[in-house]
Coordinates of C-alpha atoms and ligand atoms in Angstrom, one line a residue:
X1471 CA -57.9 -13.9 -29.6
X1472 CA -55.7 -10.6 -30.7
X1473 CA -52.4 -11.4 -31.8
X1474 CA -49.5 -8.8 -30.5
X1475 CA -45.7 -9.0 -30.8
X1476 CA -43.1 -8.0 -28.6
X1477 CA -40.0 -5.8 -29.4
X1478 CA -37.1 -6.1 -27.0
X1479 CA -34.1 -3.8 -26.7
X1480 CA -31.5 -3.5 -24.1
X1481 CA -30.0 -5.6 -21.4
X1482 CA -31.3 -8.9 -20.2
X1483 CA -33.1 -7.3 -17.7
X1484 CA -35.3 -6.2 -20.2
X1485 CA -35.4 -9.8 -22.3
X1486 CA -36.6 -11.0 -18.9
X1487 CA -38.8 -8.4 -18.5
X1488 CA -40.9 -9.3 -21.9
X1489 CA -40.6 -12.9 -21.1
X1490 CA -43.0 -12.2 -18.3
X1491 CA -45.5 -10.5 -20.6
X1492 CA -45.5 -13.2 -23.0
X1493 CA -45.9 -15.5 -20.7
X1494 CA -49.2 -13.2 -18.5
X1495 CA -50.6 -12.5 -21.8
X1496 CA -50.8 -15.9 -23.3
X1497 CA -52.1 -16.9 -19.7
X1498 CA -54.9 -14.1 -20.3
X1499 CA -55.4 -15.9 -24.0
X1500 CA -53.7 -13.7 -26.3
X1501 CA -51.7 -15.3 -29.1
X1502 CA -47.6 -14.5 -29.8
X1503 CA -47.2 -13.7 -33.5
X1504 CA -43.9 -12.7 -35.1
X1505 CA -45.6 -11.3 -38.0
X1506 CA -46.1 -7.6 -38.2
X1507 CA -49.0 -7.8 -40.8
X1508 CA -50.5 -10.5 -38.1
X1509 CA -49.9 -8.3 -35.3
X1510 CA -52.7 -6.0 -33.5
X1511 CA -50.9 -5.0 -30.8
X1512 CA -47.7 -3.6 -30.7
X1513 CA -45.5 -4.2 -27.1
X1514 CA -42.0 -2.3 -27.1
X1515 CA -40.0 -3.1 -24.2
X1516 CA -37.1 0.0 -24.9
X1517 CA -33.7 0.7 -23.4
X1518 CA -32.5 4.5 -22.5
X1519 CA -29.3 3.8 -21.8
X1520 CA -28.2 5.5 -24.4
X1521 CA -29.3 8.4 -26.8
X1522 CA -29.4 6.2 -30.2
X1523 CA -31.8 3.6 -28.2
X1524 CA -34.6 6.6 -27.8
X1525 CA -34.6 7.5 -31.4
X1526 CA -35.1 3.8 -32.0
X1527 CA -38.8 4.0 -30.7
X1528 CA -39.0 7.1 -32.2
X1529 CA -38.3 5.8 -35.9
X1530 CA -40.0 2.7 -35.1
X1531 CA -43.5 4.1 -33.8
X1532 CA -43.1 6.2 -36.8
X1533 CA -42.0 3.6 -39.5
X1534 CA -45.6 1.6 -37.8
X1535 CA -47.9 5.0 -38.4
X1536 CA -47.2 5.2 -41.6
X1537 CA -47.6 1.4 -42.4
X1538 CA -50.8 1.0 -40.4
X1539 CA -51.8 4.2 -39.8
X1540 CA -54.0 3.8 -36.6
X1541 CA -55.1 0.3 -37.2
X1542 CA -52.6 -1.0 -34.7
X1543 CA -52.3 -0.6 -30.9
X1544 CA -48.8 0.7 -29.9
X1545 CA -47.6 0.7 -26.4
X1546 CA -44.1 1.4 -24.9
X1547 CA -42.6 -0.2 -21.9
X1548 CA -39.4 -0.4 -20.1
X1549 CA -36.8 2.3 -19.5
X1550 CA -38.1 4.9 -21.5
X1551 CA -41.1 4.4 -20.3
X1552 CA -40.2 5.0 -16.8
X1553 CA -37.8 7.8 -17.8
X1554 CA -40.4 9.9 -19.8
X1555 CA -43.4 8.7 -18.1
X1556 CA -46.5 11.4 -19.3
X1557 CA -44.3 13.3 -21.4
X1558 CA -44.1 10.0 -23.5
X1559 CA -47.5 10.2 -24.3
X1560 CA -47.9 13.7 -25.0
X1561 CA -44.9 13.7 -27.7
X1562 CA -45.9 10.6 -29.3
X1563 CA -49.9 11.0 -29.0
X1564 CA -50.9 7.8 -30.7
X1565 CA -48.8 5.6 -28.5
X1566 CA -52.4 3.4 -26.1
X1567 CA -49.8 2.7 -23.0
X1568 CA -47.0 3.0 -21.0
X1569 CA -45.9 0.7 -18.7
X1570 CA -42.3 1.8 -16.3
X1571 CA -40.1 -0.8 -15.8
X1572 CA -41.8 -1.8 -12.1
X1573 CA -45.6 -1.9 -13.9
X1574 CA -45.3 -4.4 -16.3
X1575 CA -47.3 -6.9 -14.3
X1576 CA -50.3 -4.2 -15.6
X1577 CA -49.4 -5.3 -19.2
X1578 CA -52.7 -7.3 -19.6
X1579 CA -54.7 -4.5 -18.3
X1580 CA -52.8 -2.1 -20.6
X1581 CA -53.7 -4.0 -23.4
X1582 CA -57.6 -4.6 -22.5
X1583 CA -58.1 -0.7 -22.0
X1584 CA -56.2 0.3 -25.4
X1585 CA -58.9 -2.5 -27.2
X1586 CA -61.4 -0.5 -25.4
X1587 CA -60.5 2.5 -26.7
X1588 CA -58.8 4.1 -23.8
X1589 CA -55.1 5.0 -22.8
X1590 CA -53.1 3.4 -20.1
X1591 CA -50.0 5.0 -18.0
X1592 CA -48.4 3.1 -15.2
X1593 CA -45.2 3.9 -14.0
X1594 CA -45.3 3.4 -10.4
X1595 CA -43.2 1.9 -7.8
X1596 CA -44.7 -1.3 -7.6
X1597 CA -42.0 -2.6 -5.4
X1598 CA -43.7 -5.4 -4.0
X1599 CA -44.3 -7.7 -7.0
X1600 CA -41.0 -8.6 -7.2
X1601 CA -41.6 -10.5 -4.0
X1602 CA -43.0 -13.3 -5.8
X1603 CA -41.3 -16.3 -7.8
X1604 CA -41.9 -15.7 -11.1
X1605 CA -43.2 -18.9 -12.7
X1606 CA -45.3 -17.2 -15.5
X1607 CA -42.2 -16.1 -17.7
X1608 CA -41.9 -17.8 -21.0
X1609 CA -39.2 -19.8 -21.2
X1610 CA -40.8 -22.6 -23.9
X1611 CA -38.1 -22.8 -26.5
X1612 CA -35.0 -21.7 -24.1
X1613 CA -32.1 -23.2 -22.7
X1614 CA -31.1 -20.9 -20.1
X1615 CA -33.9 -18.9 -17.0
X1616 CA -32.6 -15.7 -16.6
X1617 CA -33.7 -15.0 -12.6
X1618 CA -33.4 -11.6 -11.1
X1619 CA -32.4 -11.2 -7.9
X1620 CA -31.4 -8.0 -7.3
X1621 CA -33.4 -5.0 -9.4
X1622 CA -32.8 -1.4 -9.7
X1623 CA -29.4 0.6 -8.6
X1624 CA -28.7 3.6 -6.1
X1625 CA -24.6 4.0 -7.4
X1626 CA -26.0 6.8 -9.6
X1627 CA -22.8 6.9 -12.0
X1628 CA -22.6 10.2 -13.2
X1629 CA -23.2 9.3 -16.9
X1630 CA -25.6 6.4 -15.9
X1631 CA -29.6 6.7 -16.5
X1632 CA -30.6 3.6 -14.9
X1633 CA -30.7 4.5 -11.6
X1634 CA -33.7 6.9 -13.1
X1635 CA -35.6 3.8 -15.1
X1636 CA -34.8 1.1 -12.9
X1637 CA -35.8 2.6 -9.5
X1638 CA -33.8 2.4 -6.0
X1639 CA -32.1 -0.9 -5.5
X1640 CA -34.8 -4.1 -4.2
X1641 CA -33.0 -7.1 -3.1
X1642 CA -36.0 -10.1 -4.3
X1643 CA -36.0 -12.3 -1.2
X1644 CA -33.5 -15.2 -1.2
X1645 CA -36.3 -18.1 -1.2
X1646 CA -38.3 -16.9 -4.1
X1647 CA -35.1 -16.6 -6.5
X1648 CA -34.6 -20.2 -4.9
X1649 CA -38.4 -21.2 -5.8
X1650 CA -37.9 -19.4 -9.2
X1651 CA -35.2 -21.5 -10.1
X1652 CA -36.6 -24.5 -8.8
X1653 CA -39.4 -23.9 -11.0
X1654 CA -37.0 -23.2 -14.3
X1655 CA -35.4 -26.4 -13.7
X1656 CA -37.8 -28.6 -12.7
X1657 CA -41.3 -27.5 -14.8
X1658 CA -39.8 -26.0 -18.0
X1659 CA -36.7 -28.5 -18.1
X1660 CA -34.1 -25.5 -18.3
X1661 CA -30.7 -26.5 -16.7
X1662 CA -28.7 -23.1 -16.9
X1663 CA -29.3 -20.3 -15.2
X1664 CA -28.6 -16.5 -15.8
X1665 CA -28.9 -14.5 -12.2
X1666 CA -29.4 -11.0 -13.0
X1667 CA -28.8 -7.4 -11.4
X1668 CA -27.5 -4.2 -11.8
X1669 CA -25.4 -4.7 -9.9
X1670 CA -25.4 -8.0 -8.4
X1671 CA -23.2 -7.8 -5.6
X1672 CA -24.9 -5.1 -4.2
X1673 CA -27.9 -8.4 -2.9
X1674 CA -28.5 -7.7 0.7
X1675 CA -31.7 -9.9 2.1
X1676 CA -31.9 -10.5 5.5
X1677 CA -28.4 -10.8 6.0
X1678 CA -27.7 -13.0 2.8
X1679 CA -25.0 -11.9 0.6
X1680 CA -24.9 -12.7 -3.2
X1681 CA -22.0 -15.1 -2.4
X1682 CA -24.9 -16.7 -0.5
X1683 CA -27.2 -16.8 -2.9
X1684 CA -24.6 -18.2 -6.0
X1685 CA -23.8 -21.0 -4.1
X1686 CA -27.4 -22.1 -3.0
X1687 CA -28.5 -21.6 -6.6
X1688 CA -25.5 -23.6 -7.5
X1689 CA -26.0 -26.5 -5.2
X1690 CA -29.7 -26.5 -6.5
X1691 CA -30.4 -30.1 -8.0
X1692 CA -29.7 -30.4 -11.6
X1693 CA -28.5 -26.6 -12.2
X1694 CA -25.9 -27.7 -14.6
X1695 CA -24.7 -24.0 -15.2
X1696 CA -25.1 -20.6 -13.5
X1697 CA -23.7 -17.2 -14.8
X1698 CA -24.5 -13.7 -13.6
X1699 CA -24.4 -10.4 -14.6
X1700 CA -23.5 -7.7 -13.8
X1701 CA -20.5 -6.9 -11.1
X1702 CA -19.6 -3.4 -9.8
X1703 CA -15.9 -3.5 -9.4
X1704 CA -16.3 -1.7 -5.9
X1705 CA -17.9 -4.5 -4.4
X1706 CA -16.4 -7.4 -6.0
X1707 CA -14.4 -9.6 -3.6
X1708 CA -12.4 -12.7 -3.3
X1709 CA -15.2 -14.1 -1.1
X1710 CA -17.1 -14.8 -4.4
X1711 CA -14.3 -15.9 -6.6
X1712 CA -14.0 -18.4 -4.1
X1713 CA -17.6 -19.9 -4.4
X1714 CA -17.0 -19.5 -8.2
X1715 CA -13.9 -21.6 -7.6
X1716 CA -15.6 -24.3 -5.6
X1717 CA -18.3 -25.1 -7.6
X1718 CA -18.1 -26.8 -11.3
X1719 CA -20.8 -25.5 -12.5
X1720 CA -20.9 -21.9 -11.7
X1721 CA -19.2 -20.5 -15.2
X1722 CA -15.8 -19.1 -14.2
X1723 CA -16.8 -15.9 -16.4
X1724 CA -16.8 -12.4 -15.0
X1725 CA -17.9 -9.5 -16.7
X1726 CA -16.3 -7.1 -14.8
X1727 CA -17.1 -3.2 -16.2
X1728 CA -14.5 -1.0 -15.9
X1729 CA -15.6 2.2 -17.9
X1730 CA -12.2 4.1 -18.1
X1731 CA -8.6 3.2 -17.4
X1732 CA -7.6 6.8 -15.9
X1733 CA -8.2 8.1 -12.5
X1734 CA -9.1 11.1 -13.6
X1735 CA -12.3 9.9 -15.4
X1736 CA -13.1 7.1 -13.1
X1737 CA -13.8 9.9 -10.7
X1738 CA -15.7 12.0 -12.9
X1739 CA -17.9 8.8 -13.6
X1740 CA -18.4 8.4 -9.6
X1741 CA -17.0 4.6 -10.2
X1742 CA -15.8 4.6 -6.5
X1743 CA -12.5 2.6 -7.5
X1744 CA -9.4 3.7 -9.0
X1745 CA -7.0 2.3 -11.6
X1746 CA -5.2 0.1 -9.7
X1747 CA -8.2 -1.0 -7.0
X1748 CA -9.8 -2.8 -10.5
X1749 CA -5.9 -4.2 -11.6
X1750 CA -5.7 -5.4 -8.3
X1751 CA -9.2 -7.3 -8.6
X1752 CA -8.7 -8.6 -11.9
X1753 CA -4.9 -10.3 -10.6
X1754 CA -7.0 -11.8 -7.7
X1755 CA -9.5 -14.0 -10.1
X1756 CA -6.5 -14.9 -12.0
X1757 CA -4.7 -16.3 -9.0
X1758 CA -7.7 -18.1 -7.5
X1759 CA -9.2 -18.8 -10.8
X1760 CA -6.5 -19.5 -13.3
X1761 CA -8.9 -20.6 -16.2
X1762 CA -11.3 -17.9 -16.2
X1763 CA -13.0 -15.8 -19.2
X1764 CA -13.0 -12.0 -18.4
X1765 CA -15.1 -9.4 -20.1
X1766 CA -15.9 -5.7 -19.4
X1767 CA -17.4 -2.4 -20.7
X1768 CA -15.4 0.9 -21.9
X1769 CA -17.1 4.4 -22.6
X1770 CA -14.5 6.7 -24.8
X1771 CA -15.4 10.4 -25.3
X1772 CA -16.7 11.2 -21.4
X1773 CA -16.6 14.9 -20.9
X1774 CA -12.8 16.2 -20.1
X1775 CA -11.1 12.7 -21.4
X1776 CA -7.9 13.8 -23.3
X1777 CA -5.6 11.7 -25.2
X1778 CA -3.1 10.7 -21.9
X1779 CA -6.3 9.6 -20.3
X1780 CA -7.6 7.5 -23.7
X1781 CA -3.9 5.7 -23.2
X1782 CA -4.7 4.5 -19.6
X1783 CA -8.1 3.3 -21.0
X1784 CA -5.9 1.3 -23.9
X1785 CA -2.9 0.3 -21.6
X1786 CA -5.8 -1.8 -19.3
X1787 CA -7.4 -3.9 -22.3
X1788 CA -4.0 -4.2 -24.0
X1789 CA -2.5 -5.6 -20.4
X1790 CA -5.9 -7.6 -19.1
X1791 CA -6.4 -8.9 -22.7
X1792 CA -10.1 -9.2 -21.9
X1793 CA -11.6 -12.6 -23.5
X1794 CA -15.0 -10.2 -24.8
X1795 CA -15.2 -5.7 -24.3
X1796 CA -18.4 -3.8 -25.2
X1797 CA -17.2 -0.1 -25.8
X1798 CA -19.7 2.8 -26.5
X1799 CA -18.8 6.4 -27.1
X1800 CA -20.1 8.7 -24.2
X1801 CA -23.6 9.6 -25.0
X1802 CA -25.4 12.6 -22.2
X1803 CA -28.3 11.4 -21.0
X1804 CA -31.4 13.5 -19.1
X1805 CA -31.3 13.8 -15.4
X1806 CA -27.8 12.6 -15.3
X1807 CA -24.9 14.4 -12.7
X1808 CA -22.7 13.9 -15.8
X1809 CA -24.7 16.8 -17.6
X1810 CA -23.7 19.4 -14.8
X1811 CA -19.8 18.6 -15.0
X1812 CA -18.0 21.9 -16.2
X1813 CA -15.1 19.8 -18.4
X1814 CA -15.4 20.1 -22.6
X1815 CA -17.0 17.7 -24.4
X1816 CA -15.0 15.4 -26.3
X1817 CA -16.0 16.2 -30.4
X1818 CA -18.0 13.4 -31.8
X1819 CA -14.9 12.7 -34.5
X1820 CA -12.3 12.5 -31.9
X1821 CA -14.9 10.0 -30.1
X1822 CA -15.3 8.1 -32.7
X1823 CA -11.7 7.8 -33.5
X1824 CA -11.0 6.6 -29.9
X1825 CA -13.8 4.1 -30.0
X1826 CA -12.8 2.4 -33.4
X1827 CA -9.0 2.5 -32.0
X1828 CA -10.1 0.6 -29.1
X1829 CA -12.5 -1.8 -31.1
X1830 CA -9.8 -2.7 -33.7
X1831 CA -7.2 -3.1 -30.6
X1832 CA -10.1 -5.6 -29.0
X1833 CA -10.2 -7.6 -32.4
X1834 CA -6.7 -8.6 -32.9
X1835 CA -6.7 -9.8 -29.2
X1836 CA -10.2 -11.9 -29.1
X1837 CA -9.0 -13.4 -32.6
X1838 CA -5.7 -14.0 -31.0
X1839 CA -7.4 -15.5 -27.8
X1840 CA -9.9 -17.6 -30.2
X1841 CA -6.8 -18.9 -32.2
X1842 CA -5.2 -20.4 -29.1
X1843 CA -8.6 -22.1 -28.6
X1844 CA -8.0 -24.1 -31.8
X1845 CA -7.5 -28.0 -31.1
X1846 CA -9.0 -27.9 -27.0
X1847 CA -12.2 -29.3 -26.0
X1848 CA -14.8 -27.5 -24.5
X1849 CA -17.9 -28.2 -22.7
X1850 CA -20.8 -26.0 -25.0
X1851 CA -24.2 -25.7 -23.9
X1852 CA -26.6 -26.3 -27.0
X1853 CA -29.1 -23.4 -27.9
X1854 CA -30.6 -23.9 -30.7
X1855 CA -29.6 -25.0 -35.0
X1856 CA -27.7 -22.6 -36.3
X1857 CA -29.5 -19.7 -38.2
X1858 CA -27.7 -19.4 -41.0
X1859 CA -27.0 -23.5 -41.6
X1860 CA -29.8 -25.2 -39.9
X1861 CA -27.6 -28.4 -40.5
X1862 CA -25.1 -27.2 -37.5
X1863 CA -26.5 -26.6 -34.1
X1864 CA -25.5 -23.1 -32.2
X1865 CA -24.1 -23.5 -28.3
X1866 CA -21.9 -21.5 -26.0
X1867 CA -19.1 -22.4 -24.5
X1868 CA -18.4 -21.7 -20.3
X1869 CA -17.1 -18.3 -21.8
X1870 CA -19.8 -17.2 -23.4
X1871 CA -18.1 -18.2 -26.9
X1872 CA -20.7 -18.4 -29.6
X1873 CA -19.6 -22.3 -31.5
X1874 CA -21.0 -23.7 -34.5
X1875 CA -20.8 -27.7 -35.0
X1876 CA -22.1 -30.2 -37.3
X1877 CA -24.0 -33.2 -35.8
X1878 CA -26.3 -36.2 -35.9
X1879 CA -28.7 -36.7 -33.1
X1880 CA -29.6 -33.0 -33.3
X1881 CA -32.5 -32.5 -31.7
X1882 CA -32.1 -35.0 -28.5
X1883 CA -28.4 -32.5 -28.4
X1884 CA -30.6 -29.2 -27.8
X1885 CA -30.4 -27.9 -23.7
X1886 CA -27.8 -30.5 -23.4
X1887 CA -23.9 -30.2 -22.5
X1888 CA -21.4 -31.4 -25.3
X1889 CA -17.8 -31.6 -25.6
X1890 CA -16.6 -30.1 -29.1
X1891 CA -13.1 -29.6 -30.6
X1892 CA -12.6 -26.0 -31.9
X1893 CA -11.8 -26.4 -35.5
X1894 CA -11.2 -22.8 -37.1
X1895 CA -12.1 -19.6 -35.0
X1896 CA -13.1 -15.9 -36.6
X1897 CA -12.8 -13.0 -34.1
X1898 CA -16.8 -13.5 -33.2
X1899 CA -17.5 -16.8 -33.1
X1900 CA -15.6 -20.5 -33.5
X1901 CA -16.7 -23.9 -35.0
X1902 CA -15.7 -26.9 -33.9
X1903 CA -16.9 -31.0 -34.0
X1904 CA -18.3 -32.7 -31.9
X1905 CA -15.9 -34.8 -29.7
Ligands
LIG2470 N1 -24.7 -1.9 -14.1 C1 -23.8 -2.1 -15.0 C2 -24.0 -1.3 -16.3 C3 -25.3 -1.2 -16.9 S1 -25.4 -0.2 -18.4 C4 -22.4 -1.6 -14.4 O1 -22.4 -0.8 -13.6 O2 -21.4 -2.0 -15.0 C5 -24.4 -1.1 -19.5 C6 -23.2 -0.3 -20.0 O3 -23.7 0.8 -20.8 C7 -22.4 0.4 -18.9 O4 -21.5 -0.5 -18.4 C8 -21.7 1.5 -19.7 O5 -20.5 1.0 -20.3 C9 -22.7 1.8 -20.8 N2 -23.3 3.1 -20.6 C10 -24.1 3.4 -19.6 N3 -24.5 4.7 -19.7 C11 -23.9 5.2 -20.8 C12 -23.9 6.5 -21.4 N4 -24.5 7.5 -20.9 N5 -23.1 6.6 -22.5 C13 -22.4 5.6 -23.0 N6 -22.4 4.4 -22.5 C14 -23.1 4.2 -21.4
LIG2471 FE1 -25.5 2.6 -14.2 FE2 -23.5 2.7 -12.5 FE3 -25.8 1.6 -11.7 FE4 -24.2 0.4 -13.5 S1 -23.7 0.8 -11.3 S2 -26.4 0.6 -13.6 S3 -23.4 2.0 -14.6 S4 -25.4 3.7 -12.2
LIG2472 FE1 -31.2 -0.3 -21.2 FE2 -32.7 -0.3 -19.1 FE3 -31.1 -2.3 -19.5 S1 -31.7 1.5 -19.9 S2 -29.4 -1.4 -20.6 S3 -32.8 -1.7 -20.8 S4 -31.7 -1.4 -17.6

């Protein structure tokens, strides 16, 4: 049967995403192969988010012309997809298909036509296939389900493109993301669970709140951990720290994205919070939560940001100390409010400056966080062996910390919860024996 390999950039949503086309195409008899030279068919699930992510498909189309001239099938799916739609096809002409981010149920199809000779564009609205649980996915070889539950986003942040590839907010009924994990646990043996969103407080199904749904995925029978991604600040409230609090094994971790620290900008951006709304939020987890791992996003470098308003951004992470911070320099994106706003662009160098001031600031407080890690016991959830030293087996701690440890038994220790010591800690990642 023809071979094809997926490419996957971007958010979970997208990892999530190609899991369901492995898992339709294998069901339809097509084989996964890693190998490029092995490979007919070429899948690239791509992330607009931001300018550098295009060019990606871009040089990578390219870089696969020029290998294999037209001997392989190329296809695109995902956000650019749904953001360029036609006009994706008629820049890059030898591209068979592309799939938007609501189509990719079509993927087998897709495929069949571009073996046929034809071309295949689908990037419609197909709301209603998110109804179902989605048992297909491949999951063989994982230790945590990522389930969505909420898809899509209608905040429309003025520098923000997913509203445009991910389509008006759908809230996936509350018994299928029930079934869905029921499935995950129960026929592919997975015991953590990653619910997934835009923004997932924003889940509204017949009444049911996300609160709702984290504790009844929680309570779920042998769900041993549940994380979720990702919060809007606006409509983050104590009502969920509290179910966070009151059950052991939903990961007191909160990746909470704050974008700027100044007023000024977090208007510009259409955030719908100010400065001190998000403080305010941030002392609220620590009070109800006092062990609790915190982690946000920053953009430097959006239109009109001056140096007084770059200090408010550093005065946050220097005061929150975030536990983990993914920063990205401003980047305009098509369609986007952002593009209309009158206030100078920030040059690229003083951008760059601000980001790698902020970065740098972020290292000397994660290594400082890790260093006071050194000596405790953790519970760590094993992924995998390590990569680099398949002796030592890879797992993550409630935090999200990547830990490295040595041990006996390794196989039987994979999808399981250990305790481990931390040991010695870099600023990435810490290693630590088992306890
Ligand atoms: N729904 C999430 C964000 C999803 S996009 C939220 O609201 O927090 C992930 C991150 O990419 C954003 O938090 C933001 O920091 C960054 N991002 C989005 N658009 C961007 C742009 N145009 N330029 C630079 N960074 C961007
Ligand atoms: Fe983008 Fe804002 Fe929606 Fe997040 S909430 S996906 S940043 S528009
Ligand atoms: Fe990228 Fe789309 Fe996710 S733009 S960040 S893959 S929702």
């Amino acid at each position: 049967m023809p071979r094809f390999k997926i490419e996957t950039w971007g958010c979970q949503m997208n990892e999530y995403d190609s899991q369901k086309m492995v898992g339709l195409l294998k069901k339809n008899g097509f084989t996964q192969t890693e190998s490029e030279e092995d490979a007919e068919i070429f899948i690239l699930n791509t992330c607009s988010v931001r300018e550098k992510a295009v060019h990606k498909i871009h040089s990578r189309v390219g870089v696969l012309k020029k290998r294999y001239g037209n001997r392989k099938i190329v296809g695109v799916c995902g956000c650019v997809a749904s953001h360029e739609g036609r006009e994706l096809l008629e820049k890059i002409p030898s591209l068979k298909f592309v799939l938007g981010t609501r189509s990719i149920h079509l993927i087998t199809e897709a495929v069949n036509r571009a073996l046929n000779g034809a071309k295949f564009l689908d990037t419609n609205d197909h709301t209603n296939e998110m109804d179902a649980p989605i048992t297909f996915a491949e999951r063989v070889g994982q230790t945590k389900a990522y389930v969505s539950i909420i898809e899509g986003c209608d905040n429309f942040c003025t520098y923000c493109v997913v509203p445009f590839t991910r389509g008006h907010e759908h809230s996936r009924p509350f018994s299928v993301i029930l079934d869905e994990v029921r499935n995950a646990v129960e026929t592919k043996g997975i015991h953590e669970i990653e619910l997934l969103g835009q923004n997932v407080n924003s889940y509204n199904y017949e009444g049911k709140c996300f609160a709702d749904v984290l504790q009844a995925v929680s309570e779920q029978p042998d769900v041993q951990r549940v994380r979720f991604l990702t919060s809007h600040p606006k409509d983050f409230n104590e009502n969920l720290v509290r179910v966070i609090a009151a059950h052991d094994n939903v990961c007191p971790t909160i990746h909470l994205p704050m974008q700027s620290g100044s007023d000024r900008i977090l208007k510009k951006m259409g955030r719908q919070y100010s400065r001190i709304d998000y403080l305010r939020k941030i002392e609220m987890v620590r009070e109800i939560l006092p062990e609790c791992w915190l982690s946000s996003d920053f953009i430097v470098g959006f239109p009109g940001e001056d140096e007084k308003d770059f200090m408010d951004t550093m005065n946050v992470i220097q005061s929150v100390k975030y536990d983990n911070l993914f920063s990205f320099k401003y980047s305009p994106r098509p369609r986007t409010a952002a593009l209309k706003l009158k206030d100078d662009p920030v040059p690229d160098s003083i951008a760059s400056s601000r980001l790698s001031i902020l970065q740098h600031a972020q290292e000397q407080i994660q290594l400082n966080k890790h260093l006071q890690m050194i000596n405790h016991v953790y519970p760590v959830l094993v992924e995998s062996f390590s990569k680099k030293n398949p002796k030592r087996l890879t797992g993550r701690t409630e935090g999200n910390h990547v830990v490295h440890f040595e041990a006996g038994r390794a196989e039987q220790l994979i999808g399981s919860i250990v305790d481990v010591r931390i040991e010695s800690v870099t600023m990435a990642s810490l290693k630590a024996r088992l306890v």
